[in-house]
Coordinates of C-alpha atoms in Angstrom, one line a residue:
Chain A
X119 CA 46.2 -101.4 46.6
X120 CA 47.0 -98.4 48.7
X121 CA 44.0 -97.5 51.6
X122 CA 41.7 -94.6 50.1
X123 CA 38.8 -92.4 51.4
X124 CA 35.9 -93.1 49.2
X125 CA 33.3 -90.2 48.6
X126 CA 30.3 -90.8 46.4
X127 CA 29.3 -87.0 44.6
X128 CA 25.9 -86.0 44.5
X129 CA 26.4 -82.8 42.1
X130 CA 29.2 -81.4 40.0
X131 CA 30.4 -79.0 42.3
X132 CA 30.6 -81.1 45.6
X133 CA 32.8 -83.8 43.1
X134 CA 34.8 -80.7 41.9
X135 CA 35.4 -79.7 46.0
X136 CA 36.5 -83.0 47.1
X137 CA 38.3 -83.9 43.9
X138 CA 40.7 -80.8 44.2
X139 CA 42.2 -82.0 47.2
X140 CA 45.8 -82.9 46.5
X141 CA 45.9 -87.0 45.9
X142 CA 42.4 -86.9 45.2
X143 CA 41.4 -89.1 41.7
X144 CA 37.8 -89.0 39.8
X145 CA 36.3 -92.7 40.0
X146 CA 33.7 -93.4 37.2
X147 CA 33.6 -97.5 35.7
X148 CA 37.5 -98.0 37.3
X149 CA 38.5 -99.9 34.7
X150 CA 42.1 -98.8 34.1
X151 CA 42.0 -96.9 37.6
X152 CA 41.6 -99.9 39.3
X153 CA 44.3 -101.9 37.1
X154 CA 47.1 -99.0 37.8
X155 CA 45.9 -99.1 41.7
X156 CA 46.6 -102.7 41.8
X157 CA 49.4 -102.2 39.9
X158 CA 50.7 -100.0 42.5
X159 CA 51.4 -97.5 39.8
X160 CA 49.1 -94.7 41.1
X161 CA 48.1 -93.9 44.6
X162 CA 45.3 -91.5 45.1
X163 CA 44.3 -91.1 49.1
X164 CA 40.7 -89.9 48.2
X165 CA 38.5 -91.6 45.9
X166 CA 35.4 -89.7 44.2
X167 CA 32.9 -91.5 42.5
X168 CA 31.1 -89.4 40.1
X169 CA 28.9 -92.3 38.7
X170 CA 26.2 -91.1 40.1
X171 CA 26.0 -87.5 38.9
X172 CA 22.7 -86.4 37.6
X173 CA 22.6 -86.1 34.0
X174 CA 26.1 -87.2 32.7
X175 CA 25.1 -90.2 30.9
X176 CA 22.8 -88.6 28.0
X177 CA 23.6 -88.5 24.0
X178 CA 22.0 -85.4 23.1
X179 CA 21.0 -84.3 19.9
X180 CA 22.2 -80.0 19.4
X181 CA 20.8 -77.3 17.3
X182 CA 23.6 -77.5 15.0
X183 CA 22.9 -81.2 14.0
X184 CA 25.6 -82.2 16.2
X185 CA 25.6 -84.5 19.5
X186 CA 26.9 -83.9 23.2
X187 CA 27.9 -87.5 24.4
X188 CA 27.8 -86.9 28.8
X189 CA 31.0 -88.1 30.1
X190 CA 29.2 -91.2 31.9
X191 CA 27.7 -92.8 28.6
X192 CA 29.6 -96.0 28.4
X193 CA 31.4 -97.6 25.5
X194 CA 29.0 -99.9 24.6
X195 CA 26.3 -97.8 24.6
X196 CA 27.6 -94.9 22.6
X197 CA 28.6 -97.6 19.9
X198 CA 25.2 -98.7 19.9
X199 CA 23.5 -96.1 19.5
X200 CA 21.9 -96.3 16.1
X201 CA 21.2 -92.5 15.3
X202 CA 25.1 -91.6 16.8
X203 CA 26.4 -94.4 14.6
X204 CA 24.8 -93.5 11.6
X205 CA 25.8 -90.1 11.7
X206 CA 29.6 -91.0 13.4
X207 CA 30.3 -94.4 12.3
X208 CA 33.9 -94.3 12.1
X209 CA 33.6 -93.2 15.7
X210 CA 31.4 -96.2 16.4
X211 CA 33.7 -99.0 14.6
X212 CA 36.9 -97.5 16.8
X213 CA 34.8 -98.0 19.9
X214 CA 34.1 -101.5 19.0
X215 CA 37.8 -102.4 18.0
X216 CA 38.9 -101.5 21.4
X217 CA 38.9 -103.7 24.7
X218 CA 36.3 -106.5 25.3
X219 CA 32.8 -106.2 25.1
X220 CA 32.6 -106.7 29.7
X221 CA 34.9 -103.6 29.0
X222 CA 33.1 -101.5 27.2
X223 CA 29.9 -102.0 29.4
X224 CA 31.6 -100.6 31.6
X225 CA 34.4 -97.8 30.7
X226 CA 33.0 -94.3 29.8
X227 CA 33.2 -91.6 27.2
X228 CA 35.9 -89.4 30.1
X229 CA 37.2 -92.2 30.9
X230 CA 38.3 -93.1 27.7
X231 CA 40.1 -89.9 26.7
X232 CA 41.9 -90.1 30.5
X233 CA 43.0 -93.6 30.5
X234 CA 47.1 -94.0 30.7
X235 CA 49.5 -95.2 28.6
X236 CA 50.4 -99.0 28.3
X237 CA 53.8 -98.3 27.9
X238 CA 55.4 -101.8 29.8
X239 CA 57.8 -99.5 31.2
X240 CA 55.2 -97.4 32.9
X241 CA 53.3 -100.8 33.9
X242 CA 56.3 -102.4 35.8
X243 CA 57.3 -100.5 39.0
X244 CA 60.7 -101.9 39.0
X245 CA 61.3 -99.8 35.9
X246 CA 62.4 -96.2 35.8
X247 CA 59.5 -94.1 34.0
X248 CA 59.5 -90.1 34.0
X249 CA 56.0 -90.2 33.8
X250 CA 55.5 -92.3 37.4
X251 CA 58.3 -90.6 38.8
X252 CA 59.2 -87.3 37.1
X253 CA 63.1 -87.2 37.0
X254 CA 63.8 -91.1 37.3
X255 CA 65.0 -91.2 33.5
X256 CA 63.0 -93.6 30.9
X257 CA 64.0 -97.3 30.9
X258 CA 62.2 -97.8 27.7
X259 CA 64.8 -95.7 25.4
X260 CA 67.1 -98.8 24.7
X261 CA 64.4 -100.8 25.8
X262 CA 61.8 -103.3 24.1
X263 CA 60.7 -100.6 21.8
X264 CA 58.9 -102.4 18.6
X265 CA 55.3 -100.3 20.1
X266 CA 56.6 -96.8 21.0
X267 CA 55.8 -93.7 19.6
X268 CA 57.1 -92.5 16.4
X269 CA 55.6 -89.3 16.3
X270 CA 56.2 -86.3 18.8
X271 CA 58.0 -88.2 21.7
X272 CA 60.8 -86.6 23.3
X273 CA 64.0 -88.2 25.4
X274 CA 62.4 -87.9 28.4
X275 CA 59.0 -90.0 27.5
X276 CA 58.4 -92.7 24.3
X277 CA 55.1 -93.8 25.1
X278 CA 51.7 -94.0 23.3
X279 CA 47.9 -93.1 23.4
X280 CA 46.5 -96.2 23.8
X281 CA 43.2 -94.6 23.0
X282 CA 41.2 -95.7 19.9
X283 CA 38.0 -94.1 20.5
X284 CA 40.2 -90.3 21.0
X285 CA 41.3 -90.9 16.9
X286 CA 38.1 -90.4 15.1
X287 CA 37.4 -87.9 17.7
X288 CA 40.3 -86.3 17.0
X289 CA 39.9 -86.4 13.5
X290 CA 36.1 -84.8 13.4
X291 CA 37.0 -81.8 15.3
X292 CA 35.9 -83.3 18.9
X293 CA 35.1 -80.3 21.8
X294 CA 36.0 -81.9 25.6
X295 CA 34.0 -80.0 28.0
X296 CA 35.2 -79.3 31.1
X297 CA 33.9 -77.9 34.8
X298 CA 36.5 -76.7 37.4
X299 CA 36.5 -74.4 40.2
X300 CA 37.1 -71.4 37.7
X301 CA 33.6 -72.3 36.2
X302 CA 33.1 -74.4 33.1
X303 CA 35.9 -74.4 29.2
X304 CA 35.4 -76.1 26.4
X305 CA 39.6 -77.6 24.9
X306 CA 39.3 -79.0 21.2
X307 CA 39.8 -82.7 22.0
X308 CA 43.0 -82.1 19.3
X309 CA 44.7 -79.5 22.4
X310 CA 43.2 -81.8 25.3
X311 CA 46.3 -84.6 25.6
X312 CA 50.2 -83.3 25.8
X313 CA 52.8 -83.7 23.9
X314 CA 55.6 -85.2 26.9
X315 CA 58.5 -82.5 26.1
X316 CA 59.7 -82.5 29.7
X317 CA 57.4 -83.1 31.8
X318 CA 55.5 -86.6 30.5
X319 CA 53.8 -87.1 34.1
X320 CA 51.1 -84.0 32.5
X321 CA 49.0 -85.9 30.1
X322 CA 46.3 -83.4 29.6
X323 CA 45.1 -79.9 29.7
X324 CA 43.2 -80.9 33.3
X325 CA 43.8 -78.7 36.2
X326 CA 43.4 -80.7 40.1
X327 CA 39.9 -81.0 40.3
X328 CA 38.5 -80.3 36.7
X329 CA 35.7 -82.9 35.7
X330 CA 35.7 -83.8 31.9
X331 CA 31.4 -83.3 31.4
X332 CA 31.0 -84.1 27.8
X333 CA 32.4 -84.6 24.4
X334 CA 30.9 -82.9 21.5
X335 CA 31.3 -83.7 18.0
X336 CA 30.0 -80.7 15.5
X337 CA 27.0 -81.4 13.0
X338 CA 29.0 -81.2 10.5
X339 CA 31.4 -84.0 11.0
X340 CA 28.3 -86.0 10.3
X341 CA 28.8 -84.8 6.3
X342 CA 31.7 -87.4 6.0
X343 CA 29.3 -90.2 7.3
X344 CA 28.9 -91.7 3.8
X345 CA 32.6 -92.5 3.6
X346 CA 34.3 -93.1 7.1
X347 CA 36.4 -96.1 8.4
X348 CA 38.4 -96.8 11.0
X349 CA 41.5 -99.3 10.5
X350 CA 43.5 -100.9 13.1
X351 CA 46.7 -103.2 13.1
X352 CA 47.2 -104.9 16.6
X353 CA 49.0 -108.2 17.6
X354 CA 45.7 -110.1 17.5
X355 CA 42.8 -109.8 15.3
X356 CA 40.4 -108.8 19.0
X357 CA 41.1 -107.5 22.3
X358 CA 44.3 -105.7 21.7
X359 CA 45.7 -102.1 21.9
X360 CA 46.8 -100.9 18.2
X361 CA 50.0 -100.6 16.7
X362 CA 49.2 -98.3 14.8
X363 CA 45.7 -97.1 13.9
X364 CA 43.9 -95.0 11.3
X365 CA 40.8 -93.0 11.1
X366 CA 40.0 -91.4 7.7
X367 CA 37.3 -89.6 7.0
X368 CA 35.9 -88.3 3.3
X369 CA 33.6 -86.2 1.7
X370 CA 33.5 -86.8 -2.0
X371 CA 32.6 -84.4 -5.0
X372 CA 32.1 -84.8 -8.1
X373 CA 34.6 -87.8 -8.4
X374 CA 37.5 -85.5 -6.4
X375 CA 38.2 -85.1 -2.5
X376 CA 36.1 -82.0 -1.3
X377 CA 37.6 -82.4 2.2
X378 CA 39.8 -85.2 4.2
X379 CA 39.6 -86.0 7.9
X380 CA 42.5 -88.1 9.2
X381 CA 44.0 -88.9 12.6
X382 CA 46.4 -92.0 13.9
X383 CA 46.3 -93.8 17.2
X384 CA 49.0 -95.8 18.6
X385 CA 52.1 -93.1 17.0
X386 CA 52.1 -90.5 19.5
X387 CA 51.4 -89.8 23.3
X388 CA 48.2 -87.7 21.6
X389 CA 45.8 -89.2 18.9
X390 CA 47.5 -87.7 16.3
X391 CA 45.7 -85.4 13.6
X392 CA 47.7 -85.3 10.0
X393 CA 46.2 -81.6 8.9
X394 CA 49.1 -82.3 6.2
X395 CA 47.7 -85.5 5.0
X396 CA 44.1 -83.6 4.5
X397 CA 45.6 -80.5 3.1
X398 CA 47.2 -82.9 0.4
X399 CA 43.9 -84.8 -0.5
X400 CA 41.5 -81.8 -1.3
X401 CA 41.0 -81.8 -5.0
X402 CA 42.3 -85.2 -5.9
X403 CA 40.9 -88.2 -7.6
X404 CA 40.4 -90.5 -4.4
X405 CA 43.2 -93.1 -5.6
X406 CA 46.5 -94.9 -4.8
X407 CA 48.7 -92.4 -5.7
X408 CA 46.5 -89.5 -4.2
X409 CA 46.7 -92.0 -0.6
X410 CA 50.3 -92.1 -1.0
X411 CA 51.4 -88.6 -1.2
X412 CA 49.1 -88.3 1.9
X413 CA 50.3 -90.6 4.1
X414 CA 54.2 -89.4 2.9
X415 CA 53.0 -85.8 3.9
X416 CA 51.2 -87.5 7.4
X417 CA 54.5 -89.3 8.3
X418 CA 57.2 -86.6 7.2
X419 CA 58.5 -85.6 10.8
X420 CA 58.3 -89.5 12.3
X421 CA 61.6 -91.1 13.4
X422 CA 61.6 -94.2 15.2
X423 CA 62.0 -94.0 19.0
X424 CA 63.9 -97.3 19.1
X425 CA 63.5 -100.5 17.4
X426 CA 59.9 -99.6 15.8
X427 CA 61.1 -97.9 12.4
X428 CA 58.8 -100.2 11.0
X429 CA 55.6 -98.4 12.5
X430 CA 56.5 -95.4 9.7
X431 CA 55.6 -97.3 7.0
X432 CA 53.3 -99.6 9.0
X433 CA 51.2 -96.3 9.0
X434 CA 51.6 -94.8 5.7
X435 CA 50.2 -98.0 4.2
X436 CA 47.6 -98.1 6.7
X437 CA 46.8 -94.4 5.9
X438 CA 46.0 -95.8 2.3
X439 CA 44.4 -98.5 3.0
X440 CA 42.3 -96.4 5.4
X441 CA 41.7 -94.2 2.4
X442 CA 40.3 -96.8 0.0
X443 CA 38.0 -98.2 2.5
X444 CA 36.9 -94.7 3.1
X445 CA 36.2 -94.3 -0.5
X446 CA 34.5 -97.6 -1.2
X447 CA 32.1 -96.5 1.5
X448 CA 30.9 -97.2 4.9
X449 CA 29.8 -100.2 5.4
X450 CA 25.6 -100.6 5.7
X451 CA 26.1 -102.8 8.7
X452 CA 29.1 -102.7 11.0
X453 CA 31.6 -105.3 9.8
X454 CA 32.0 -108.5 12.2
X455 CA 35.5 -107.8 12.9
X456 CA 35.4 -103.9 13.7
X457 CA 38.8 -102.3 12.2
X458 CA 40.3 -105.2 10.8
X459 CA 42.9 -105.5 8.6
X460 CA 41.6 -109.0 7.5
X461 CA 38.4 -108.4 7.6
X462 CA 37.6 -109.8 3.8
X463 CA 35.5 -107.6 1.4
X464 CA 33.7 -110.1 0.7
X465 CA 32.0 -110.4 4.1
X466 CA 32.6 -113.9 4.2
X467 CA 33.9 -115.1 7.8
X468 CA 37.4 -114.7 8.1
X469 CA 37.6 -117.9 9.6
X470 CA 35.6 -121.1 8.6
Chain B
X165 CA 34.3 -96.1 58.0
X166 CA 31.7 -98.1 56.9
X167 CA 30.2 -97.9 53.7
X168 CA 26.6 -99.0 53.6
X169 CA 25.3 -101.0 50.6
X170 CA 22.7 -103.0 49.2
X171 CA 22.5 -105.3 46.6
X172 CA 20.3 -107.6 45.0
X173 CA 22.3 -110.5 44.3
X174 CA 20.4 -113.5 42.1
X175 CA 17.1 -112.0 43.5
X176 CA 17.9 -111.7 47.1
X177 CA 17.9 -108.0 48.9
X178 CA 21.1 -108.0 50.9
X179 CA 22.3 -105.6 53.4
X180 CA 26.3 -104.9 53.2
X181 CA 27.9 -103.3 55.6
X182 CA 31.5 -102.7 53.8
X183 CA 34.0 -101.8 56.3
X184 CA 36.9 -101.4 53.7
X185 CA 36.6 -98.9 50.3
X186 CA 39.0 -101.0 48.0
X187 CA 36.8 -104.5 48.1
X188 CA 36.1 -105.5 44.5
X189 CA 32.7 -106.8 43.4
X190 CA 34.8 -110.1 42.5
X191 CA 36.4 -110.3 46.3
X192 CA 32.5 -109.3 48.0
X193 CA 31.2 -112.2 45.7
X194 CA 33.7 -114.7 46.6
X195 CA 35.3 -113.9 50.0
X196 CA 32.7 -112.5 51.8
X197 CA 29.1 -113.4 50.3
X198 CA 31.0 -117.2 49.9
X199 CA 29.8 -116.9 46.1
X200 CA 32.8 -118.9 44.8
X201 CA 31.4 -119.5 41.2
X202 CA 32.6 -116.3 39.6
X203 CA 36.7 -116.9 39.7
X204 CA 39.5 -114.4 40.2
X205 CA 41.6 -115.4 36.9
X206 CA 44.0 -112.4 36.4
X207 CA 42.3 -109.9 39.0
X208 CA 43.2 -107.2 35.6
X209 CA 40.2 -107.4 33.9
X210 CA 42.3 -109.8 31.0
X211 CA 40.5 -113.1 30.9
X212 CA 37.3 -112.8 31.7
X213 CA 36.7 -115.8 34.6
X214 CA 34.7 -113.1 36.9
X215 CA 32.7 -111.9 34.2
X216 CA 29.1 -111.5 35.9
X217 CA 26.1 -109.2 35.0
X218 CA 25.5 -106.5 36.5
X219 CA 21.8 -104.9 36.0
X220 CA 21.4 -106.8 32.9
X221 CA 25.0 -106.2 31.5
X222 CA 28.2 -108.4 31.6
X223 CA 31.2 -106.8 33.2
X224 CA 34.7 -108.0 34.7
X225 CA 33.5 -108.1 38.2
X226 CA 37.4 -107.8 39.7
X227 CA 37.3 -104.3 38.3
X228 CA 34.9 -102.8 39.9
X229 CA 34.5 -101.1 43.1
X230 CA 31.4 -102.8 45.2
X231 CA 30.5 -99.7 47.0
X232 CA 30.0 -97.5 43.9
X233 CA 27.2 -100.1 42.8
X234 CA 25.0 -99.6 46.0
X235 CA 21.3 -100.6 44.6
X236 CA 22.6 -102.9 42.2
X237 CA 21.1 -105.9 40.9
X238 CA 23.6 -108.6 40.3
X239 CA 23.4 -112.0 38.3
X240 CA 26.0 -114.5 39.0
X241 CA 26.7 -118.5 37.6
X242 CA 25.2 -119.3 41.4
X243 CA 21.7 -117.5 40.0
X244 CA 21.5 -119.5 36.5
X245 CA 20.0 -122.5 37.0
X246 CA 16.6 -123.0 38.4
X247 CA 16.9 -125.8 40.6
X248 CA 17.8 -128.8 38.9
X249 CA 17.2 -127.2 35.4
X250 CA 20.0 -125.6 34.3
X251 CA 19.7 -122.6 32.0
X252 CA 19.8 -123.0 28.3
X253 CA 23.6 -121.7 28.4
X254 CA 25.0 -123.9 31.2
X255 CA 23.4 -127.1 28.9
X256 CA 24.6 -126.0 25.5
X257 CA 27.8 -125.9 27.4
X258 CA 27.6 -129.4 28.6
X259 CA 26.6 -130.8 25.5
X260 CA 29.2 -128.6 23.1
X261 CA 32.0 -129.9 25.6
X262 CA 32.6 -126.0 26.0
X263 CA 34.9 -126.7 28.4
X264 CA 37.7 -128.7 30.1
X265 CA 39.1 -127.8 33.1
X266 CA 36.3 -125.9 33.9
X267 CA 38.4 -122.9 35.3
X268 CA 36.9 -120.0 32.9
X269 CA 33.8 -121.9 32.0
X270 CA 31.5 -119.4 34.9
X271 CA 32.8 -116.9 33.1
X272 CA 32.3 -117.8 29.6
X273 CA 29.0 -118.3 30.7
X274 CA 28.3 -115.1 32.3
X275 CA 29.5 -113.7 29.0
X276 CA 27.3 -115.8 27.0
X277 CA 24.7 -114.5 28.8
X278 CA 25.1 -111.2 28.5
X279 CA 26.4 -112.0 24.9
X280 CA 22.8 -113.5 24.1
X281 CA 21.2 -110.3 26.0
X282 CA 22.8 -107.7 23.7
X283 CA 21.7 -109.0 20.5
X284 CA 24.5 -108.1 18.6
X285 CA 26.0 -111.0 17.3
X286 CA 23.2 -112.9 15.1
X287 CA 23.9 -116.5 14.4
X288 CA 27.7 -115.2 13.0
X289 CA 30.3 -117.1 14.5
X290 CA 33.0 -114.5 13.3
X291 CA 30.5 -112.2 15.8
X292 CA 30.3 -114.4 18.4
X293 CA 34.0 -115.4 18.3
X294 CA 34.7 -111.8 18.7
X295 CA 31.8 -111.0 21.5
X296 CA 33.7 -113.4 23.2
X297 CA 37.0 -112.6 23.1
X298 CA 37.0 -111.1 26.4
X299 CA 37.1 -114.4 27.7
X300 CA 40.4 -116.6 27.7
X301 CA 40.0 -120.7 27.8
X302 CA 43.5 -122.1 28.1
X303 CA 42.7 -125.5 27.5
X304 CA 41.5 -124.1 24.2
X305 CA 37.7 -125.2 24.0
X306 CA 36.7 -122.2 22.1
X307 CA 34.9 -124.2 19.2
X308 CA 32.8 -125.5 21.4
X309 CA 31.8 -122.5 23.1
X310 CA 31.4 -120.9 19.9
X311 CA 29.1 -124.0 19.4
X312 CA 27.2 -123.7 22.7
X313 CA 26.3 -120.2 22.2
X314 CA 25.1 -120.5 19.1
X315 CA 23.2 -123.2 20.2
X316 CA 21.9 -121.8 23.2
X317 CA 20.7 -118.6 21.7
X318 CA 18.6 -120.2 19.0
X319 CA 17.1 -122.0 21.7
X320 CA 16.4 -119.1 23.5
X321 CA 15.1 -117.4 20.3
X322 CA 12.9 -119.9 19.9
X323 CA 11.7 -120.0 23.2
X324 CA 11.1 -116.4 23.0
X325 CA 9.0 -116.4 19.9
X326 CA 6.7 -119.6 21.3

């Protein structure tokens, strides 16, 4: 790990002043900072800690039935939250399908949206990677591909989102709030994370020295709270990143879709919102067929990035099986194996 | 530059005086506090050895920066036991034979710990199992551990409610 200055913040705007330095990188719980620092991926001179700046780490209720979650609330915590899980609880289940449970004591809310890829390529120094080193070239086109993005990637960058907490977001019309020198802007969570077109080492909206402050979710992306799920396929049933992941959100009437929320992790450098998939749904019967036309319509521009064709129809059928779960209901307590694939409907232990 | 801290570390006050920015919790614990318990596995936060709890909560401790937790209270294995009598967790773990090498077990424990704390997981060992999956045994002694926290917490409980 590269020396550092290390500056502890005492208000917004003293962070905001010593984070716009140039090589200057926000600090909150560390937990993927740290890793890439270790790594030697990343080298910030100036470190500012913002964990202790007043008022960050609230869940607020707002007029409009909504919630402001402060960009300090951990993982753990937000999950827990009864009221915010009741109302969110496919945001809830995500939270509790990613990392371990030491990890989500720890990472936060801003955190979360701003952790990097974990592209290997971008992991392993030796390796050329546009996004460490803009212009090197991308050693994972040709590469070991099976996990890369199928959705929006470009030549210059394959990776992923590795995010599972930005897809329900995503998908319930999420609001990042932001503070910067110019004063404060709200970005739709949807606009927050780039697309990697040429320049794959910009991963969000963020100008030097803006401070995510909050996440908002609207009141009314708690109407689909009777029928929300989050569904995940990873390379082991806990403590892995997704393949490919699915939130789906409903709001049923009268026996037909009124509206459709979806969005899939783990396809695309962004959590990835299928407006075509929703668009599809509203007015159908909430069955099989219905699920397949949408997941067709969410997976029409994919190609495969290299040897991971199999993630297109990896995430159509998770798109409908996403669907049903959303339509048999959420669960009354959150199942013991958030997101799972094999979690039985029965509620009997996977394993004896 | 010094960075001033203090910590209370299984009840004691003490007074750091950290002359480097980029020391770990894990690396203050073990390297310079001689607190060897809590064990430097990966150093990535991916198995779970330095898992300690840190004002009531269980974290990775290699992760995490020691000076941004100045007036933290910190619980590690060394701060289980009192005495000879060693907490419910550190037995259950004994008798379960939730371990064998012994390598991850401090960390397991921690975990347990703060497993036990949360509340989450009930008497589910498709809960637990998964509460715990932040912690890697390579000599594979996971149904015992699954055993001893089970165990230890319905001990607990019952200790609780007499």
């Amino acid at each position: 790990m590269n020396r550092f200055d290390y500056v502890r913040a005492g208000s917004i705007a003293e962070a905001i002043a010593a984070a716009s330095e140039p090589g200057a990188a926000y600090l909150a719980a560390g937990t993927n900072l740290l890793d890439l620092m270790k790594g030697g991926l990343t080298h910030p001179t100036r470190l500012v800690d913002v964990t202790r700046l007043p008022g960050l780490d609230r869940i607020e209720r707002l007029p409009d039935g909504g919630v402001r979650v402060g960009a300090l609330v951990r993982n753990a915590d937000l999950a827990h939250d009864a009221d915010f899980a009741r109302a969110y609880p496919s945001v809830a289940e995500a939270l509790l399908s990613g990392a371990s449970a030491q990890l989500r004591n720890a990472a936060t809310t801003a955190g979360n949206l701003l952790q990097r890829t974990r592209c290997p390529y971008f992991y392993d120094p030796a390796s050329a990677c546009n996004k460490r080193e803009p212009g090197a070239g991308c050693e994972a086109l040709g590469g070991e591909t099976r996990g890369h993005a199928i959705l929006g990637w470009s030549e210059h960058c394959i990776a992923t989102h590795p995010s599972d907490f930005c897809v329900p977001l995503v998908a319930l019309d999420a609001v990042v709030e932001i503070e910067g020198r110019a004063g404060r802007r709200e970005v739709p969570l949807e606009a927050f994370h780039r697309l990697p077109g040429d320049t794959p080492e910009r991963e969000s909206v963020l100008e030097p020295g803006e401070l995510v402050t909050a996440v908002r979710l609207p009141g009314e992306a708690a109407g689909f709270a009777a029928h929300s799920r989050y569904a995940k396929v990873r390379e082991r049933t806990s403590y892995a990143f997704a393949l490919v992941s699915v939130a789906a959100a409903l709001r049923l009437d009268g026996g037909r879709i009124g509206e459709a929320r979806i969005a899939l992790g783990g396809v695309a450098l962004k959590p990835w919102r299928a407006r075509e998939a929703e668009t599809a749904l509203v007015g159908a019967a909430p069955d099989a067929a219905a699920f397949r036309r949408a997941a067709d319509a969410a997976l029409a521009g994919a190609r495969p990035s290299g040897d991971n064709a199999f993630k297109i129809e990896l995430a159509r059928r998770l798109i409908v099986r996403a669907l049903t779960l959303a339509t048999a209901g959420t669960p009354e307590r959150m199942p013991a194996l958030p997101a799972s694939v094999f979690a039985p409907a029965s509620g009997d232990p996977l394993h004896a | 530059m010094t960075i001033p801290l203090s910590l209370t570390i299984n009840g004691t006050r003490r007074e750091i005086a950290l002359d480097d920015p980029r020391v770990t919790l894990l690396d203050l614990l073990r390297e310079r506090l001689h607190l060897t318990g809590s064990k430097k596995g990966c150093d990535r936060g991916q198995c779970g050895a330095c898992t300690v709890l840190v004002d009531g909560r269980r974290i990775n401790a290699c992760l995490q920066l020691a000076a941004s937790l100045d007036g933290a209270e910190v619980l590690t294995i060394e701060g289980l036991a009192e005495g000879d009598a060693l907490h419910p967790v550190q037995a259950a773990f004994v008798e379960h034979d939730g371990f064998q090498c012994g390598f991850c077990t401090p960390g397991q424990i921690m975990s347990a710990v703060g497993l036990i704390r949360e509340a989450q997981a009930g008497d589910d060992p498709e809960r637990i199992r998964e509460a715990m999956s932040g912690n890697l045994c390579r000599c594979g002694a996971y149904l015992g551990i699954t055993e001893a926290v089970r165990d230890a917490q319905s001990r607990m409980n019952q200790g609780n409610a007499a």
